[in-house]
CSV table of C-alpha atoms in Angstrom, one decimal:
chain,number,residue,atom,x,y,z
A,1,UNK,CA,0.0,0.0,0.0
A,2,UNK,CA,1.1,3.6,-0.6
A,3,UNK,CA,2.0,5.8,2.4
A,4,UNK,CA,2.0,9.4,2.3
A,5,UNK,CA,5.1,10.7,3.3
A,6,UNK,CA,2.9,13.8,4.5
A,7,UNK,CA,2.3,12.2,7.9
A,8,UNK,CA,5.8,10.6,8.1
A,9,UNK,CA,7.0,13.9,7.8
A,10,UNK,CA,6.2,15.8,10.6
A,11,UNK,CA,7.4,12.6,13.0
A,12,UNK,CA,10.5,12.8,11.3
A,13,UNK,CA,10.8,16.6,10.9
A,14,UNK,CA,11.3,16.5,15.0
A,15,UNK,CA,14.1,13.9,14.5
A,16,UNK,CA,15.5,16.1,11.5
A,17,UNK,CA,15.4,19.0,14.3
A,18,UNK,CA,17.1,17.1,16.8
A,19,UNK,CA,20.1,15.4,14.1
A,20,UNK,CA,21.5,19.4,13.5
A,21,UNK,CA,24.1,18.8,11.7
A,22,UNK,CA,24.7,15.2,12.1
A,23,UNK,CA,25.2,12.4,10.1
A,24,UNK,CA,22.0,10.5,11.0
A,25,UNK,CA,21.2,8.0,9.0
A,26,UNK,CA,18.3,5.3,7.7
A,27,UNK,CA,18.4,2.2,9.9
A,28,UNK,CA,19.7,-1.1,7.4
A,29,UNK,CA,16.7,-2.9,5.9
A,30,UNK,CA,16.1,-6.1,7.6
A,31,UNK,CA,18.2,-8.5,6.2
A,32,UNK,CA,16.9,-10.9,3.3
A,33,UNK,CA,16.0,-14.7,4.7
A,34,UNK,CA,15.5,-18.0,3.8
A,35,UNK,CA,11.4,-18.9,2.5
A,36,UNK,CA,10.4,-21.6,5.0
A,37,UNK,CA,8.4,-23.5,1.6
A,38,UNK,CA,10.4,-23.2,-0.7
A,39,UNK,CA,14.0,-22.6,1.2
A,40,UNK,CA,14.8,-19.6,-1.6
A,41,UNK,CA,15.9,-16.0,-0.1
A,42,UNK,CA,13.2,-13.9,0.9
A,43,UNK,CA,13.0,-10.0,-0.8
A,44,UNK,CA,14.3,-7.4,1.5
A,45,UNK,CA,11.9,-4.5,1.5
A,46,UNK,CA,12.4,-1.5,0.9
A,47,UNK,CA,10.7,2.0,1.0
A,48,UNK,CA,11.3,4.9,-2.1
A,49,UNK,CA,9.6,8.3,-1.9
A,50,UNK,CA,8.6,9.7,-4.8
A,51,UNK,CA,6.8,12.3,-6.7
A,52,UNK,CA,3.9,11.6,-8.3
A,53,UNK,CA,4.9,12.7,-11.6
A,54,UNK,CA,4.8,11.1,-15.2
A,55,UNK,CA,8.6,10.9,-14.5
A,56,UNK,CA,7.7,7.6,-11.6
A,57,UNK,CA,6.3,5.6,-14.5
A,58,UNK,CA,9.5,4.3,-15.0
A,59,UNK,CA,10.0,3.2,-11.2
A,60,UNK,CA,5.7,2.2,-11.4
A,61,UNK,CA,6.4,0.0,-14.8
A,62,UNK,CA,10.0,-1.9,-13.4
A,63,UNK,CA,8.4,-2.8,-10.3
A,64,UNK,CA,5.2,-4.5,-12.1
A,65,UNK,CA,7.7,-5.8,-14.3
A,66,UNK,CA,9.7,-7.8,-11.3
A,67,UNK,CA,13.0,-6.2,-12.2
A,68,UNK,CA,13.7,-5.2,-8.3
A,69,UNK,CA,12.3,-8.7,-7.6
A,70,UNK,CA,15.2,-10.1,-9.7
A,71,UNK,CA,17.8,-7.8,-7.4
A,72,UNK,CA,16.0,-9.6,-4.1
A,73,UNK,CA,14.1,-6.4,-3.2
A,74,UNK,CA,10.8,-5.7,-2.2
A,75,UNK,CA,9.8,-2.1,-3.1
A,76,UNK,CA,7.0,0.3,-1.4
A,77,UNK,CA,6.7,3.7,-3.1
A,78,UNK,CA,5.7,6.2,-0.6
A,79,UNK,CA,4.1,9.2,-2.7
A,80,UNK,CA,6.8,12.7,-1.7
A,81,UNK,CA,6.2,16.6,-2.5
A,82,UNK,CA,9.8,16.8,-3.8
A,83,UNK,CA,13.2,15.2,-3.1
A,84,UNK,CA,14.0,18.3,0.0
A,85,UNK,CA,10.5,16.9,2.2
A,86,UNK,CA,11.9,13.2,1.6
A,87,UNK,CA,15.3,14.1,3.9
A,88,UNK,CA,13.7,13.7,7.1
A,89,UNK,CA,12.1,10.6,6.2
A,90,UNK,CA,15.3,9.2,4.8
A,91,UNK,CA,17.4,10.3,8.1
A,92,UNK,CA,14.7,8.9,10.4
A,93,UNK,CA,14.8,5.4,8.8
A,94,UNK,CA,11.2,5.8,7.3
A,95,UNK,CA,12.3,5.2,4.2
A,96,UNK,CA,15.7,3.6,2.6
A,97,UNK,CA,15.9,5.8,-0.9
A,98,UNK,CA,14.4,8.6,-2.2
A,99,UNK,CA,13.8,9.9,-5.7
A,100,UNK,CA,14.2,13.7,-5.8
A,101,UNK,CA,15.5,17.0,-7.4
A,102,UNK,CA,19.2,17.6,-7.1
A,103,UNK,CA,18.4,20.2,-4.8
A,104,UNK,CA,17.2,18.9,-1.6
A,105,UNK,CA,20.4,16.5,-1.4
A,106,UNK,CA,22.5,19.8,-2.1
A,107,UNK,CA,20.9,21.5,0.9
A,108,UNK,CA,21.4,18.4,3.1
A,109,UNK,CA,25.2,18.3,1.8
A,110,UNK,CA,25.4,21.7,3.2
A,111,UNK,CA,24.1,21.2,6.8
A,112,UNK,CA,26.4,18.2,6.8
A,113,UNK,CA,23.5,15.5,7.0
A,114,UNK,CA,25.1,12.6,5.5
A,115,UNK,CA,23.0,12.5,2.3
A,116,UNK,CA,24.3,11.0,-0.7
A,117,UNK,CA,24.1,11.0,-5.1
A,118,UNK,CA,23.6,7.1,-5.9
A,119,UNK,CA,23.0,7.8,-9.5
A,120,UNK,CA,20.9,9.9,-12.1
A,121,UNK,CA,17.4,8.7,-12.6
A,122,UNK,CA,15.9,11.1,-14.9
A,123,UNK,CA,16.9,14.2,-17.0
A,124,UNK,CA,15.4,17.3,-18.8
A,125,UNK,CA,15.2,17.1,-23.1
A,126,UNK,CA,18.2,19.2,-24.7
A,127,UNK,CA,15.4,20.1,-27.6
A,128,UNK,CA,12.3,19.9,-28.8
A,129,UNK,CA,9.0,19.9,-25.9
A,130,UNK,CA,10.7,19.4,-22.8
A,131,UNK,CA,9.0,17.5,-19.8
A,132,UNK,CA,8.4,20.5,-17.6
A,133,UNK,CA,7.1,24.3,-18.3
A,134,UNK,CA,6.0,27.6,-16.7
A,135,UNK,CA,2.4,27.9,-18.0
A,136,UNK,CA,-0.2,30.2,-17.7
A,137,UNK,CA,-4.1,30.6,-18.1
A,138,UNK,CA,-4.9,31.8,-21.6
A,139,UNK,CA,-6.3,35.4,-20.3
A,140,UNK,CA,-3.5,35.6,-17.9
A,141,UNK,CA,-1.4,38.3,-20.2
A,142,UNK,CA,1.8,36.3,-19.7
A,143,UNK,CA,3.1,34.4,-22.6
A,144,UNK,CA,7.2,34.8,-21.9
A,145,UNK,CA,9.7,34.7,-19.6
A,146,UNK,CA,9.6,38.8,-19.0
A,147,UNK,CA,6.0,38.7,-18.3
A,148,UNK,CA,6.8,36.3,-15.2
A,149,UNK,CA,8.6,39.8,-13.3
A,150,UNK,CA,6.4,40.8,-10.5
A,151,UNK,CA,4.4,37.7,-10.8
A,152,UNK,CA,3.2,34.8,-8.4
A,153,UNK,CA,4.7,31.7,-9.8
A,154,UNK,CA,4.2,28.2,-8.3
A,155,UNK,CA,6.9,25.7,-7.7
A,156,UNK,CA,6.9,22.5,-6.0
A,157,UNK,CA,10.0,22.9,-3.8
A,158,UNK,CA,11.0,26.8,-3.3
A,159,UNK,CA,14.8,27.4,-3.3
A,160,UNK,CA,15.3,24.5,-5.6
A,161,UNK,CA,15.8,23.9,-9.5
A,162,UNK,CA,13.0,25.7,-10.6
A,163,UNK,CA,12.8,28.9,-9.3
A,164,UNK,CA,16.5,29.1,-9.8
A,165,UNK,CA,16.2,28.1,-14.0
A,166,UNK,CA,13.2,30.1,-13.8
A,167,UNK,CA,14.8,33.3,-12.7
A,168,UNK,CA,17.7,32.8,-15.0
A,169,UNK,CA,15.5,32.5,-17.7
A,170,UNK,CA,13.1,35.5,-16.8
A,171,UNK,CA,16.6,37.5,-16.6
A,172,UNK,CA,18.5,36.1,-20.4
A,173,UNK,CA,14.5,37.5,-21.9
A,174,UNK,CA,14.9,41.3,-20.2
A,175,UNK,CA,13.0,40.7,-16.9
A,176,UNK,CA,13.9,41.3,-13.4
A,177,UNK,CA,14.1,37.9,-11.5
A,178,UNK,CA,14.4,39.7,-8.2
A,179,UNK,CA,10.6,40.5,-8.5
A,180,UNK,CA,8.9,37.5,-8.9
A,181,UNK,CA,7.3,35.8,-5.9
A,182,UNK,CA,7.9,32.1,-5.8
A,183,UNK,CA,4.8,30.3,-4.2
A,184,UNK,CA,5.2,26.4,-2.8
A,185,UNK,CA,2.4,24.4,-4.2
A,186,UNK,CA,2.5,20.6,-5.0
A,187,UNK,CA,2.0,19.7,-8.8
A,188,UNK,CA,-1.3,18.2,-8.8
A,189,UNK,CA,-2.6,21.1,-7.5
A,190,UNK,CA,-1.5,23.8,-9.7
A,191,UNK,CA,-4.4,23.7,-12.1
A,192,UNK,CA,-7.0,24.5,-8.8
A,193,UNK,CA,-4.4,27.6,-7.7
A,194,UNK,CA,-4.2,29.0,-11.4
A,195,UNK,CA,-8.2,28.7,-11.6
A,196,UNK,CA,-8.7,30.3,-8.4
A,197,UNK,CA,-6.3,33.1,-9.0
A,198,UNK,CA,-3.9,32.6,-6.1
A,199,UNK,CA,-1.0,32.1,-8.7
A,200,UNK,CA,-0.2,33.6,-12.1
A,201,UNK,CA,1.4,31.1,-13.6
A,202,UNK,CA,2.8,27.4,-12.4
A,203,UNK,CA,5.8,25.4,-12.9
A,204,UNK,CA,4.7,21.9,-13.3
A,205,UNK,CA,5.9,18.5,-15.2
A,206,UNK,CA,3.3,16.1,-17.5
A,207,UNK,CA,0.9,15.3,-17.1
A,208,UNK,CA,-0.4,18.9,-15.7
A,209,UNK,CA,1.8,20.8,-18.4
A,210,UNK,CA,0.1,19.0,-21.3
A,211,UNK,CA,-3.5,19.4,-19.5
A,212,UNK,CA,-3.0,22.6,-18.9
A,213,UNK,CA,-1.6,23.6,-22.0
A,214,UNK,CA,-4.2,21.5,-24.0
A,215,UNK,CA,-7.0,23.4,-22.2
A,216,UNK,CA,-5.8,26.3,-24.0
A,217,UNK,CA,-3.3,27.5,-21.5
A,218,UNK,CA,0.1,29.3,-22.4
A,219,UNK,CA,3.1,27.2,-22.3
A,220,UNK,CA,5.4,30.2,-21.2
A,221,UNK,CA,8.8,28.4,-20.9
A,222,UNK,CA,10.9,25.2,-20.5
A,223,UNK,CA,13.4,26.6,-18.0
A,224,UNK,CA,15.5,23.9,-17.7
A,225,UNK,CA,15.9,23.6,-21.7
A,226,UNK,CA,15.7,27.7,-21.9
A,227,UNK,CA,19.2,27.7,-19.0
A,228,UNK,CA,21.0,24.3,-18.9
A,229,UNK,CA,19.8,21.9,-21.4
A,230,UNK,CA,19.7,18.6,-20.7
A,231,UNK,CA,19.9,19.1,-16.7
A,232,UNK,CA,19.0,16.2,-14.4
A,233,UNK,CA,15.7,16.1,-13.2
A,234,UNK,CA,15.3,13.3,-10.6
A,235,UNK,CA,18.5,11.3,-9.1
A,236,UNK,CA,18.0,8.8,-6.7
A,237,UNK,CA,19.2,9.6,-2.7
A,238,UNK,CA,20.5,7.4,0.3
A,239,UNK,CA,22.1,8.3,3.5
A,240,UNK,CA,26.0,7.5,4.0
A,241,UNK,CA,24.9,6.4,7.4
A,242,UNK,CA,23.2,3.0,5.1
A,243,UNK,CA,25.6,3.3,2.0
A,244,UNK,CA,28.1,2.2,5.1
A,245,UNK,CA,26.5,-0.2,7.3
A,246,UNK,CA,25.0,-1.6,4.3
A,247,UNK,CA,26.5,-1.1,1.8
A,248,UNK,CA,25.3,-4.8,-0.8
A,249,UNK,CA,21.7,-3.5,-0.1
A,250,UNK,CA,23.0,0.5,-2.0
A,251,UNK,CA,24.9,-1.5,-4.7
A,252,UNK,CA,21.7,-3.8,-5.8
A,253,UNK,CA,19.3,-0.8,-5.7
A,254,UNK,CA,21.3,0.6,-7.7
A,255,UNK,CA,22.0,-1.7,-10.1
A,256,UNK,CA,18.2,-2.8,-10.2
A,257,UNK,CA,17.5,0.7,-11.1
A,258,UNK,CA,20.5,1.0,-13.5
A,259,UNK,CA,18.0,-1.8,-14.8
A,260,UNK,CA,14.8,-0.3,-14.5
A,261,UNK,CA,15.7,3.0,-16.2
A,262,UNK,CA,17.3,1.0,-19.1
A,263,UNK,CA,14.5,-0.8,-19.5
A,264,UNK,CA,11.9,2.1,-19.4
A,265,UNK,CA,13.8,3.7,-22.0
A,266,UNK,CA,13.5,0.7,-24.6
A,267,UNK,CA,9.4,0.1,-23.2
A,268,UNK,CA,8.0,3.6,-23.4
A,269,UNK,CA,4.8,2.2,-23.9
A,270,UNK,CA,4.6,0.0,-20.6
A,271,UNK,CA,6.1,3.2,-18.8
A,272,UNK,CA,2.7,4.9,-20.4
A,273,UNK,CA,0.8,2.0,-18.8
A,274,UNK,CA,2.0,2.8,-15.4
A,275,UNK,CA,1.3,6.0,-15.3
A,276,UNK,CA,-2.2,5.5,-16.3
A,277,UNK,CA,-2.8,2.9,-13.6
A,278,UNK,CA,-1.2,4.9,-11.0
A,279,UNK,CA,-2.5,8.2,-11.6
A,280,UNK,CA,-5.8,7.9,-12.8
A,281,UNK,CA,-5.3,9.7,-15.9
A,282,UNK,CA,-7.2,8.8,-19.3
A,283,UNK,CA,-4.8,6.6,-21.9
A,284,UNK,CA,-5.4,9.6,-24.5
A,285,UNK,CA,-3.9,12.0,-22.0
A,286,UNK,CA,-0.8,9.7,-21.1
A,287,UNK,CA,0.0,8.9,-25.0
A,288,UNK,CA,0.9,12.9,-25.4
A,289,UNK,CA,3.2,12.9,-22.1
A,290,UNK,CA,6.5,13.7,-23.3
A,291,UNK,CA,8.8,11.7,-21.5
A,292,UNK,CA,12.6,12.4,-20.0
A,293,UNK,CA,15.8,10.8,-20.9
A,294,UNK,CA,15.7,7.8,-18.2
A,295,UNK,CA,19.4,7.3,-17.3
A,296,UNK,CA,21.5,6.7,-14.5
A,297,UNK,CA,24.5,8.6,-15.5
A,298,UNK,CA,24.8,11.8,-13.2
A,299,UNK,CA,25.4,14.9,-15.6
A,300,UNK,CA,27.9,16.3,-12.6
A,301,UNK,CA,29.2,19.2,-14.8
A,302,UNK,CA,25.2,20.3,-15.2
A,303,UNK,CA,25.1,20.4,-11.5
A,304,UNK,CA,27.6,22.6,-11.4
A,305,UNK,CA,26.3,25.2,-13.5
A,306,UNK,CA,22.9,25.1,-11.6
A,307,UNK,CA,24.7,25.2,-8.3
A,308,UNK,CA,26.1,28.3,-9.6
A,309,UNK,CA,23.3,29.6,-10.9
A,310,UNK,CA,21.9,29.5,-7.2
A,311,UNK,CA,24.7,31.1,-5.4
A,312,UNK,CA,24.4,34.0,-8.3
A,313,UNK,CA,20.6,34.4,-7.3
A,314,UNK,CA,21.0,34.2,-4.2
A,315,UNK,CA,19.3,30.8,-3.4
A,316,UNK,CA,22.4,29.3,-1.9
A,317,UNK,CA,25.3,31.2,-0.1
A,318,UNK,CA,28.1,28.2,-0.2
A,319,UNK,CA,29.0,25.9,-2.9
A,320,UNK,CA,28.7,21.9,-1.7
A,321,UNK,CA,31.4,19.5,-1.8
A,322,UNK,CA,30.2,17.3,-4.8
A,323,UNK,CA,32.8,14.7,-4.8
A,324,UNK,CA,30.8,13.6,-1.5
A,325,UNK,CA,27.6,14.3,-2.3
A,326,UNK,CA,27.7,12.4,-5.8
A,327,UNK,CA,28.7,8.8,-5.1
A,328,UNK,CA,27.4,6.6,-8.2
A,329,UNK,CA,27.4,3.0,-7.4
């Protein structure tokens, strides 16, 4: 069953409190045992926040597809705002990996809480219709970058990846950055905010882009493509604390997703599938997602240019020490 991590959160929040600046970590998954019947190894489980984005059909589709079965794992996705709110989970033990922005790990790296890179798990489209956008209502007014200045603009995770492309790209098209005000709402709840005027425009990924957009909304701006093309999306997140202590449990969710995300790339149509069985949507709507580039290859130099891209705007005031941050395994 699914688990919010919405209540996990605010047990964990207190731990994340009282941990400071420690190195805290996930307690080890319980250790995989032998099946009584049939005397074969038992799946360890484990717990994986994530959004719920287009972007999770990959994880969705590889788990129905028994590709972390073949690894010896049992995996629980527990549904997360954004990679920052999964931290406190992940140093409580709540959960054992997270799949998030680049941003809340960077943050952790910073306060020195012993959060950790594993690898890449999804990235933004160097051309073309890119998987996220800035869109607006169609008698909004704002149709580019410039018109976001002074605006209320929604973002799922403030002081992360999108305000910071988003402010760059206001900037390179004439506008003042400084005067936009960034508003924290979660993705599936953008369209309500845009139709009840609490936000001019929202930064949002498929399927709420294309919905939006195909309602006869203004697709304003792909910041990611507009800033760094090609810059990592999602990456998947552990604690030191359980790369350490356990370190064969890290190295086979890793390689099962190395797995996963090579297979979603070759089966775009199953990954299509999953995201119409776990979100509800209509198969019409899910054929016109556009999908990322699913890889596990972190694009480190990319996250170098949008972690100076923050400290330039102001969203971060000390550069993180990526070489232990970004451990691919």
């Amino acid at each position: 069953m699914k688990k919010s991590l919405a209540t996990l959160g605010l047990l964990a929040a207190a731990a994340l409190a009282l941990a400071g600046c420690t190195d805290s970590g996930a307690s080890p998954s319980p250790a995989a045992t032998d099946d009584a019947a049939g005397g074969d190894e038992a799946l360890t489980p484990v717990r994986v926040a994530a959004l719920p984005i287009a972007e999770t059909g990959a994880l969705w589709g590889a788990i129905d597809e028994g590709i972390f079965e073949e690894h010896g794992l049992e995996v629980e996705v527990v549904p997360a705002q954004g990679g920052a709110q999964a931290i406190p989970a992940l140093l409580s033990g709540d959960i054992q990996f997270a799949i998030g922005q680049p941003f809340g790990p960077i943050r952790a790296d910073l306060q020195d809480l012993g959060i950790v890179v594993i690898g890449n798990y999804a990235s933004s489209l160097a051309e073309g219709k890119d998987v996220n956008a800035v869109v607006s209502l169609a008698d909004s007014g704002i149709t580019t970058p410039a018109d976001l200045a002074g605006k209320r603009v929604s973002v799922n995770s403030l002081g992360a990846a999108g305000d910071v492309t988003i402010m760059k790209a206001v900037q390179d098209d004439g506008g003042d950055p400084t005067t936009i005000e960034f508003v924290e709402v979660a993705f599936p709840d953008a369209q309500a905010q845009l139709d009840a005027g609490n936000i001019d425009a929202a930064w949002v990924p498929d399927p709420f882009m294309s919905q939006i957009v195909g309602a006869g909304g203004n697709l304003v701006v792909h910041p990611y493509q507009a800033t760094i093309p090609g810059l990592p999306l999602l990456v998947d997140i552990t604690t030191q604390q359980l790369l350490d202590s356990d370190p064969e449990l890290v190295s086979e969710f890793a390689a099962a997703m190395t797995e996963a995300l090579d297979w979603a790339a070759a089966n775009e149509d199953a990954v299509r599938a999953a995201i119409v069985a776990n979100m509800g949507i209509p198969e019409a709507a899910a054929d016109s997602i556009t999908l990322p580039e699913f890889t596990s290859e972190v694009d480190v130099a990319a996250i170098e240019e949008l972690v100076g891209l923050a400290i330039e705007f102001g969203v971060l005031d000390a550069e993180p020490d990526l070489d232990t941050l970004i451990q691919p395994q």
